[in-house]
JSON list of C-alpha atoms in Angstrom, two decimals:
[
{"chain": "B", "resi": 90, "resn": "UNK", "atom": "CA", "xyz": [56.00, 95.08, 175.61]},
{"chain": "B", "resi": 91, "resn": "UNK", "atom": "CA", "xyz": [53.98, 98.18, 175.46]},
{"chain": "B", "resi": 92, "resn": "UNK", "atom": "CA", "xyz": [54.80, 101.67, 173.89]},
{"chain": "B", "resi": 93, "resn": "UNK", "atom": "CA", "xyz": [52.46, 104.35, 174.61]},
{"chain": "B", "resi": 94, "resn": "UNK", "atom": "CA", "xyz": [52.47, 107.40, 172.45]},
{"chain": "B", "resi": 95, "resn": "UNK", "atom": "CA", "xyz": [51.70, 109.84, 175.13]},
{"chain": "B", "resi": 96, "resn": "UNK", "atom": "CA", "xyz": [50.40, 113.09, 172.36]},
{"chain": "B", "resi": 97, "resn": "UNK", "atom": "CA", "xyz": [49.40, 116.39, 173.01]},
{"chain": "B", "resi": 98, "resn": "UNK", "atom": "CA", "xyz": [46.13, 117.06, 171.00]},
{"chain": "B", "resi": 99, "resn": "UNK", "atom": "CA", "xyz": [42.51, 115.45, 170.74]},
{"chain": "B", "resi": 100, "resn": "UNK", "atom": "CA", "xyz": [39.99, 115.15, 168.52]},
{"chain": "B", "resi": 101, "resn": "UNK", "atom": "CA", "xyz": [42.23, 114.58, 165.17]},
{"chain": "B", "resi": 102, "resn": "UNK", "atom": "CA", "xyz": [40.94, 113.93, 161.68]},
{"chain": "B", "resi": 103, "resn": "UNK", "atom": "CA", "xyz": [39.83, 110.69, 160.37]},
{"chain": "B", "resi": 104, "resn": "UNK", "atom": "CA", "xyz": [42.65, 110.19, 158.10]},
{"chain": "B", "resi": 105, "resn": "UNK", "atom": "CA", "xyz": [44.81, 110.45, 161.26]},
{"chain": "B", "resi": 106, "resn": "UNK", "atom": "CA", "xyz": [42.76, 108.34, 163.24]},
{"chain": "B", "resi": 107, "resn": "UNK", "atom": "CA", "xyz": [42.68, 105.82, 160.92]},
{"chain": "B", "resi": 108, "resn": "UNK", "atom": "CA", "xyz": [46.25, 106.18, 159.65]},
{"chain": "B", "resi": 109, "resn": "UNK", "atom": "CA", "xyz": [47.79, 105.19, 163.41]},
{"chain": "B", "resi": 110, "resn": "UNK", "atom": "CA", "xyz": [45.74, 102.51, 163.81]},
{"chain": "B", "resi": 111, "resn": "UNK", "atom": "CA", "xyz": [46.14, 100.96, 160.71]},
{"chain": "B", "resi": 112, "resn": "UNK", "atom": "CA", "xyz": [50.14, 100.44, 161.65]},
{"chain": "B", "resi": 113, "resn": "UNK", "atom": "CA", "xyz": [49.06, 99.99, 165.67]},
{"chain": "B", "resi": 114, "resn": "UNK", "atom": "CA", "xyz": [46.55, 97.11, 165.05]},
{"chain": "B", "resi": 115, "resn": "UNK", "atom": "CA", "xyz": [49.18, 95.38, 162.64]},
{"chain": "B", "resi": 116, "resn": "UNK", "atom": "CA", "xyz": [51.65, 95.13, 165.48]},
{"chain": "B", "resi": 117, "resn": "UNK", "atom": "CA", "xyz": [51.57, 91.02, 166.90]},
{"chain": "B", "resi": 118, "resn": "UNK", "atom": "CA", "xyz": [50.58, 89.94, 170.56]},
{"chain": "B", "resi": 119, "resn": "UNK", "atom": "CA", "xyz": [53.96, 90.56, 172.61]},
{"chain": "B", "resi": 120, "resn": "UNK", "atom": "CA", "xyz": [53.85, 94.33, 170.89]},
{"chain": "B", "resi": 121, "resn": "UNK", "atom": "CA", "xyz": [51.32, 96.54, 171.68]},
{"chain": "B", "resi": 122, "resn": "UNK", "atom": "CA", "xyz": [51.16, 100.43, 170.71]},
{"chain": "B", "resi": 123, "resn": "UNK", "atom": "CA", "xyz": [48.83, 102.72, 172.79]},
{"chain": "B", "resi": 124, "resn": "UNK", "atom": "CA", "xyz": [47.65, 106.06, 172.23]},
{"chain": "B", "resi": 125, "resn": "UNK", "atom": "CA", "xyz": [47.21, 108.73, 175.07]},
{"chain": "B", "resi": 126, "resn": "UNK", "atom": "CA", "xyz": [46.06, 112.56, 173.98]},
{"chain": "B", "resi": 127, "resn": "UNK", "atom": "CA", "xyz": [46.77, 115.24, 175.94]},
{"chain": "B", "resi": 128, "resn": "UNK", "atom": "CA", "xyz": [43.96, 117.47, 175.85]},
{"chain": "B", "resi": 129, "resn": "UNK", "atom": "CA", "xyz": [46.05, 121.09, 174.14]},
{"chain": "B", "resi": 130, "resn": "UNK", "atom": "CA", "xyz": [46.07, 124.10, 176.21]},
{"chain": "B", "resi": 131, "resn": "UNK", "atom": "CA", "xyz": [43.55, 127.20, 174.31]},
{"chain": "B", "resi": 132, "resn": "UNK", "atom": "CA", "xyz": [46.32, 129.43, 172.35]},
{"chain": "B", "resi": 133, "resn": "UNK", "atom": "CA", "xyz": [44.87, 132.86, 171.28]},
{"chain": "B", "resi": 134, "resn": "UNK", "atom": "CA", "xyz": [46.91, 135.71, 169.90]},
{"chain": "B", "resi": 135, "resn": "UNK", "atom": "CA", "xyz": [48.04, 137.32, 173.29]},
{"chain": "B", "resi": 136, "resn": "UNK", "atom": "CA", "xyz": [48.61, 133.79, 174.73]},
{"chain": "B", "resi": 137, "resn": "UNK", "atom": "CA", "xyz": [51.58, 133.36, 176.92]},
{"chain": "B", "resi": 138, "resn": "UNK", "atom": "CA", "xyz": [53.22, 129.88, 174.78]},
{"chain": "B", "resi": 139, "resn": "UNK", "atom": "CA", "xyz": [55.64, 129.10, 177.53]},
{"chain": "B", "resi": 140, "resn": "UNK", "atom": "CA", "xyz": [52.96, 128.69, 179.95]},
{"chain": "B", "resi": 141, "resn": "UNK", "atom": "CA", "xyz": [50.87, 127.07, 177.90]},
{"chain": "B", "resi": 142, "resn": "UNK", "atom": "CA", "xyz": [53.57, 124.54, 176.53]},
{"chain": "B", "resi": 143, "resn": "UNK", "atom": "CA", "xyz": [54.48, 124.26, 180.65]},
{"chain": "B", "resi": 144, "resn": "UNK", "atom": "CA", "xyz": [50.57, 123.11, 181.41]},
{"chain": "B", "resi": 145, "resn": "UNK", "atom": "CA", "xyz": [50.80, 120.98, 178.46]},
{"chain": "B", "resi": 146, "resn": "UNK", "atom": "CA", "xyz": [54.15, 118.86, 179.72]},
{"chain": "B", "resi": 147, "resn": "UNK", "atom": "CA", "xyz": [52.53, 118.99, 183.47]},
{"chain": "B", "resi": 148, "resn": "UNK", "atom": "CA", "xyz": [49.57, 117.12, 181.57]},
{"chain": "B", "resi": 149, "resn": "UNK", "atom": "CA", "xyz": [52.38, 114.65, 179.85]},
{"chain": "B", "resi": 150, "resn": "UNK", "atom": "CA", "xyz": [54.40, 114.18, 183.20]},
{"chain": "B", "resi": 151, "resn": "UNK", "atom": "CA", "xyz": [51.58, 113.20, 185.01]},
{"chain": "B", "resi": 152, "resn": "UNK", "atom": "CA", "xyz": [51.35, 110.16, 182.68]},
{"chain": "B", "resi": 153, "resn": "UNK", "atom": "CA", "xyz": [54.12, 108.61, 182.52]},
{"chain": "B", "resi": 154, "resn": "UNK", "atom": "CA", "xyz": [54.14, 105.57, 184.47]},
{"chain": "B", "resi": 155, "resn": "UNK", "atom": "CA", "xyz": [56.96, 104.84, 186.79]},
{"chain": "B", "resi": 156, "resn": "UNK", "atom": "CA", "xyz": [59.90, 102.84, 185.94]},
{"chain": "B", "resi": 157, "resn": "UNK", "atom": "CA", "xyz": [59.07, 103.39, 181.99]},
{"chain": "B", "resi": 158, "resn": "UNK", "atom": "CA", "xyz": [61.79, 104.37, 180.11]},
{"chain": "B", "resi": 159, "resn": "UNK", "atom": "CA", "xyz": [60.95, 108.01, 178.60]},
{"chain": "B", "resi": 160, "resn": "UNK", "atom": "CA", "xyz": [61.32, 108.65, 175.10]},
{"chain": "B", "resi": 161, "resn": "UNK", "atom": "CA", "xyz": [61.24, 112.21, 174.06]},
{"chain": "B", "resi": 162, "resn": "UNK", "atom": "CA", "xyz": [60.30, 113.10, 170.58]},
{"chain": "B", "resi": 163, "resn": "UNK", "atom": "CA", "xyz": [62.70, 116.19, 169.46]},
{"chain": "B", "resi": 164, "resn": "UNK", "atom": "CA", "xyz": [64.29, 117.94, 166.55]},
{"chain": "B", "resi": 165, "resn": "UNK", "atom": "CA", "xyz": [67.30, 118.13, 168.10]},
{"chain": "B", "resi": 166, "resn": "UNK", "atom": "CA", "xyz": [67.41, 114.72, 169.59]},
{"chain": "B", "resi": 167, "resn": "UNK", "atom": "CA", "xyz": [69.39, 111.74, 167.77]},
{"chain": "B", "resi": 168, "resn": "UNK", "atom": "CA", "xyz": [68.36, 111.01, 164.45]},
{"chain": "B", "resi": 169, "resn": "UNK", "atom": "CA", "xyz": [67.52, 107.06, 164.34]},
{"chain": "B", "resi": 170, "resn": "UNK", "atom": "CA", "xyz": [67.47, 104.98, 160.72]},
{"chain": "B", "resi": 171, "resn": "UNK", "atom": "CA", "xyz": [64.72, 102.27, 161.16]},
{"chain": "B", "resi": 172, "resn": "UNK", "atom": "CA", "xyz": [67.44, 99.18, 161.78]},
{"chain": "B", "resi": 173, "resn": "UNK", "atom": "CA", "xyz": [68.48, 101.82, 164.58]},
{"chain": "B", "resi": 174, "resn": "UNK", "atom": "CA", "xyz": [64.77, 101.72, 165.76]},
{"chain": "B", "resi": 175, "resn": "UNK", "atom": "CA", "xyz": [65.07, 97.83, 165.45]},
{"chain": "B", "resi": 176, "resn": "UNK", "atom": "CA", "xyz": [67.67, 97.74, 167.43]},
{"chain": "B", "resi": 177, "resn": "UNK", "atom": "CA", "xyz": [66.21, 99.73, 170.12]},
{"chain": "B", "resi": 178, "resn": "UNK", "atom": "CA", "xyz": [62.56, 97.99, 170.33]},
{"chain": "B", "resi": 179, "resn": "UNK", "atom": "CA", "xyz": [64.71, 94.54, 170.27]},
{"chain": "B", "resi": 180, "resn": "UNK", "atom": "CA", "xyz": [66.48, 95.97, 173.57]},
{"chain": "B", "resi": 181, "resn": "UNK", "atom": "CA", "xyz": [63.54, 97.06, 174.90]},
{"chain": "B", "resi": 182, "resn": "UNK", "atom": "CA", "xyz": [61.59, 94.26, 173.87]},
{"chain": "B", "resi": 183, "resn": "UNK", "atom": "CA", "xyz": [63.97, 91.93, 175.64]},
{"chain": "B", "resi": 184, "resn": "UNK", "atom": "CA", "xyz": [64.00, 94.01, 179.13]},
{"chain": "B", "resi": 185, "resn": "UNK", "atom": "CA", "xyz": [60.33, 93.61, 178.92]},
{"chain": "B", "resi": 186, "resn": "UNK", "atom": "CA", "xyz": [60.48, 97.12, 179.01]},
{"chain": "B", "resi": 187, "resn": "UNK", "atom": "CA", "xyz": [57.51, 100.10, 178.93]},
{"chain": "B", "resi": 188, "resn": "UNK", "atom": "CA", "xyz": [58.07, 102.71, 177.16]},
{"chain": "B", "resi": 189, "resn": "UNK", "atom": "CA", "xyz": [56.53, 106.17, 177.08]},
{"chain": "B", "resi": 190, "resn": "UNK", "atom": "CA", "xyz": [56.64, 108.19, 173.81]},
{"chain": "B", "resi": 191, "resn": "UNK", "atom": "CA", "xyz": [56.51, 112.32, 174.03]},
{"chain": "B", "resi": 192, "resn": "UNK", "atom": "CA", "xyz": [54.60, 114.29, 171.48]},
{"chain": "B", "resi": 193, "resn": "UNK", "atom": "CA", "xyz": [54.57, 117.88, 171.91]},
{"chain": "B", "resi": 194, "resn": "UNK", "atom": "CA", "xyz": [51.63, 120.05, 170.62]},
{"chain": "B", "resi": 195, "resn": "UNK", "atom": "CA", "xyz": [52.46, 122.92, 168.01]},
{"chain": "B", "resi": 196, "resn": "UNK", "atom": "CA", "xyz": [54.91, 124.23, 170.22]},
{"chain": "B", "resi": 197, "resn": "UNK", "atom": "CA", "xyz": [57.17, 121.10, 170.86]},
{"chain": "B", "resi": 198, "resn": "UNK", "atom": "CA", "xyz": [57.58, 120.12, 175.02]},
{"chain": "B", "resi": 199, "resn": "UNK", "atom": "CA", "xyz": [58.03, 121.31, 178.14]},
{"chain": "B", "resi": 200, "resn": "UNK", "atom": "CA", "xyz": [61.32, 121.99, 179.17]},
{"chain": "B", "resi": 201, "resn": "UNK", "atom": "CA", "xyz": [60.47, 119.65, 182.20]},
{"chain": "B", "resi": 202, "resn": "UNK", "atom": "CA", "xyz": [59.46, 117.02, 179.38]},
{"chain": "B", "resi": 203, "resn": "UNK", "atom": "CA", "xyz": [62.52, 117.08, 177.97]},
{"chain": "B", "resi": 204, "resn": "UNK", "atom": "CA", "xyz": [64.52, 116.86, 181.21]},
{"chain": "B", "resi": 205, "resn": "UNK", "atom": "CA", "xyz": [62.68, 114.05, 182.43]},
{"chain": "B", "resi": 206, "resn": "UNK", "atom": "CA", "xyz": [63.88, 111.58, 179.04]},
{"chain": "B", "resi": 207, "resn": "UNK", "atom": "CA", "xyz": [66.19, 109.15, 179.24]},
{"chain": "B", "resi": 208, "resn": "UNK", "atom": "CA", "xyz": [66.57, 109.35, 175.33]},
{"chain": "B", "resi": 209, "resn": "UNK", "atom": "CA", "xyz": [65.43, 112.36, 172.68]},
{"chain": "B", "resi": 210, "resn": "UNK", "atom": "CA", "xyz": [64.69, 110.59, 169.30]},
{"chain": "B", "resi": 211, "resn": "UNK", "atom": "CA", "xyz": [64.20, 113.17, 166.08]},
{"chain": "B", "resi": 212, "resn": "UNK", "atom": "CA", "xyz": [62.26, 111.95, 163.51]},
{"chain": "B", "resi": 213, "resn": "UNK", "atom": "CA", "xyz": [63.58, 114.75, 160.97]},
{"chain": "B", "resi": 214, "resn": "UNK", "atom": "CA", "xyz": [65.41, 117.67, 161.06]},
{"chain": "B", "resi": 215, "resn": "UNK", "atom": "CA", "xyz": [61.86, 118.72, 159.04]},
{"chain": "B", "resi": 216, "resn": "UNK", "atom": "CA", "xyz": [59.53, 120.84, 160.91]},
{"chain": "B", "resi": 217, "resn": "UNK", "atom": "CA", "xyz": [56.77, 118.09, 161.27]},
{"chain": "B", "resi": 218, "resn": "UNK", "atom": "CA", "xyz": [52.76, 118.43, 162.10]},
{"chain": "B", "resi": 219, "resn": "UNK", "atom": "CA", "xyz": [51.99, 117.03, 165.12]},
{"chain": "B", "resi": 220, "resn": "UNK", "atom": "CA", "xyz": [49.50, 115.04, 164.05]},
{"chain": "B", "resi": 221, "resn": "UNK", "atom": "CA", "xyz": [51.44, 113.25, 161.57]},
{"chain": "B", "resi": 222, "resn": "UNK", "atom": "CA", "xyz": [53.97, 112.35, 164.27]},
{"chain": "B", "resi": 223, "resn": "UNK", "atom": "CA", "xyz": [51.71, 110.27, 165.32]},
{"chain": "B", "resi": 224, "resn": "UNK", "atom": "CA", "xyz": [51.15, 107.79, 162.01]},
{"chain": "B", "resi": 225, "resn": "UNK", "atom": "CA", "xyz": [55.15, 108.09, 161.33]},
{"chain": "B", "resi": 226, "resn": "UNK", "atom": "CA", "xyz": [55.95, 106.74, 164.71]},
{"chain": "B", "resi": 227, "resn": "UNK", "atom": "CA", "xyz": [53.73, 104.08, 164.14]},
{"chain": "B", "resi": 228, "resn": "UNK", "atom": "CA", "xyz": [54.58, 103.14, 160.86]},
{"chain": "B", "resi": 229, "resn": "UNK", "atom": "CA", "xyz": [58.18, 103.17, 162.38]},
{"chain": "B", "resi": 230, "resn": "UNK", "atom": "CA", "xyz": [57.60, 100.96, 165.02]},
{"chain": "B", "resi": 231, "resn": "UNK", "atom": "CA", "xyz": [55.95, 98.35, 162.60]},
{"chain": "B", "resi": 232, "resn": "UNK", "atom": "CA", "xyz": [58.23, 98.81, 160.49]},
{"chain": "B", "resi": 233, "resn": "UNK", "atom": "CA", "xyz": [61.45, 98.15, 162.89]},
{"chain": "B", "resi": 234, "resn": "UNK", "atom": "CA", "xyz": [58.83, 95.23, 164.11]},
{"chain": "B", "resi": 235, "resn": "UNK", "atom": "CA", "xyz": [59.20, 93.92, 160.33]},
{"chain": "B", "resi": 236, "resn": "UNK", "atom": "CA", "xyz": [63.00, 94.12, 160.43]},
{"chain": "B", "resi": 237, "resn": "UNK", "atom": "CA", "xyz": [62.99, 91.98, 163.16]},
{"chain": "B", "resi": 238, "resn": "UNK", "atom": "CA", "xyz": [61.17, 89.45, 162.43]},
{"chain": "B", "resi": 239, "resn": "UNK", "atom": "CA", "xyz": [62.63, 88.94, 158.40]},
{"chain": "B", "resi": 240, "resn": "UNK", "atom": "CA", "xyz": [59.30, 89.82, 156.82]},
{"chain": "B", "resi": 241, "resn": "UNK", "atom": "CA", "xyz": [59.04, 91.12, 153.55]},
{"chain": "B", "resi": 242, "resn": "UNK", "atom": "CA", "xyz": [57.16, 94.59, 154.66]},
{"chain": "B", "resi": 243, "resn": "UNK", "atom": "CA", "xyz": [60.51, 96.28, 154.71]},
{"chain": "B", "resi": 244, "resn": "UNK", "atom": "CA", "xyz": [62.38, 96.21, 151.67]}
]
C-alpha cells in the first residue's frame, strides 16, 4: 500500500526533514509513505489569500492520482485516536488501496481540496504548523502500523 503525503511547502528545515523520514523509513515493505511538496504560492502583505490558497489546491488536485482514495487533512474534519487510524490503514491496507494525504500551506486548502475528499481527518482541534503536520502524520501512521502488528512501539 502506498500513502502519499501530498504537502504544500518546500524547502523545510532539517529537523523536519529528518523528523518524517525517520517514522517513513521505519514503515515495513507492504507500507510505504511518500512525500510530495507543493511548491507555496508568494504571500506579501496586499496578497489576495483566497487566490493564492485556490493556486495552491489546483497544484494539490493535479496530483492526486485517480482511483486513490483522498484524505483531507482539516480542523474541522473527524478527530481519529490512533487504534481509529489502525483501523483505517488495516481497511485500506486490505483493499490494496492508495491513498492521497492533503496538507494545506499556512492557510489550510482549497475549497476545491476539500470537496474533492472522500474523508477529512483533524489531527487537533490545535492550530498546527504545517510543517509539523508532516512528522505527526508520520509518526501516526507508524504508529497505527505498530498497533497492528502487536509490537511494543505503542504502549
Amino acid at each position: 500500500m502506498v500513502i502519499r503525503l501530498i504537502a504544500v511547502g518546500n524547502k523545510m528545515p532539517d529537523w523536519v526533514e529528518n523528523g518524517y523520514q525517520e517514522y517513513a523509513k521505519r514503515l515495513p515493505p507492504g507500507y510505504t509513505l511518500k512525500l510530495h511538496e507543493i511548491t507555496p504560492e508568494k504571500r506579501t502583505k496586499q496578497a489576495d489569500i483566497k487566490r493564492i490558497t485556490e493556486k495552491e489546491g489546483e497544484k494539490i488536485l493535479a496530483t492526486i492520482k485517480p482511483g486513490n482514495l483522498v484524505v483531507a487533512l482539516d480542523v474541522k474534519g473527524q478527530t481519529w485516536s490512533t487504534e481509529k487510524l489502525a483501523e483505517e490503514l488495516k481497511i485500506w491496507h486490505g483493499e490494496n488501496r492508495e491513498v492521497d494525504l492533503l496538507v494545506g500551506g499556512p492557510d489550510g486548502l482549497s475549497s476545491a481540496c476539500l470537496q474533492k475528499a472522500q474523508v477529512k481527518w483533524s489531527l487537533s482541534a490545535l492550530t498546527l504548523p504545517h510543517p509539523l503536520v508532516r512528522i505527526l502524520v508520520a509518526e501516526q501512521i507508524y504508529r497505527a502500523w505498530t498497533i497492528l502488528q502487536n509490537h511494543p512501539y505503542h504502549r
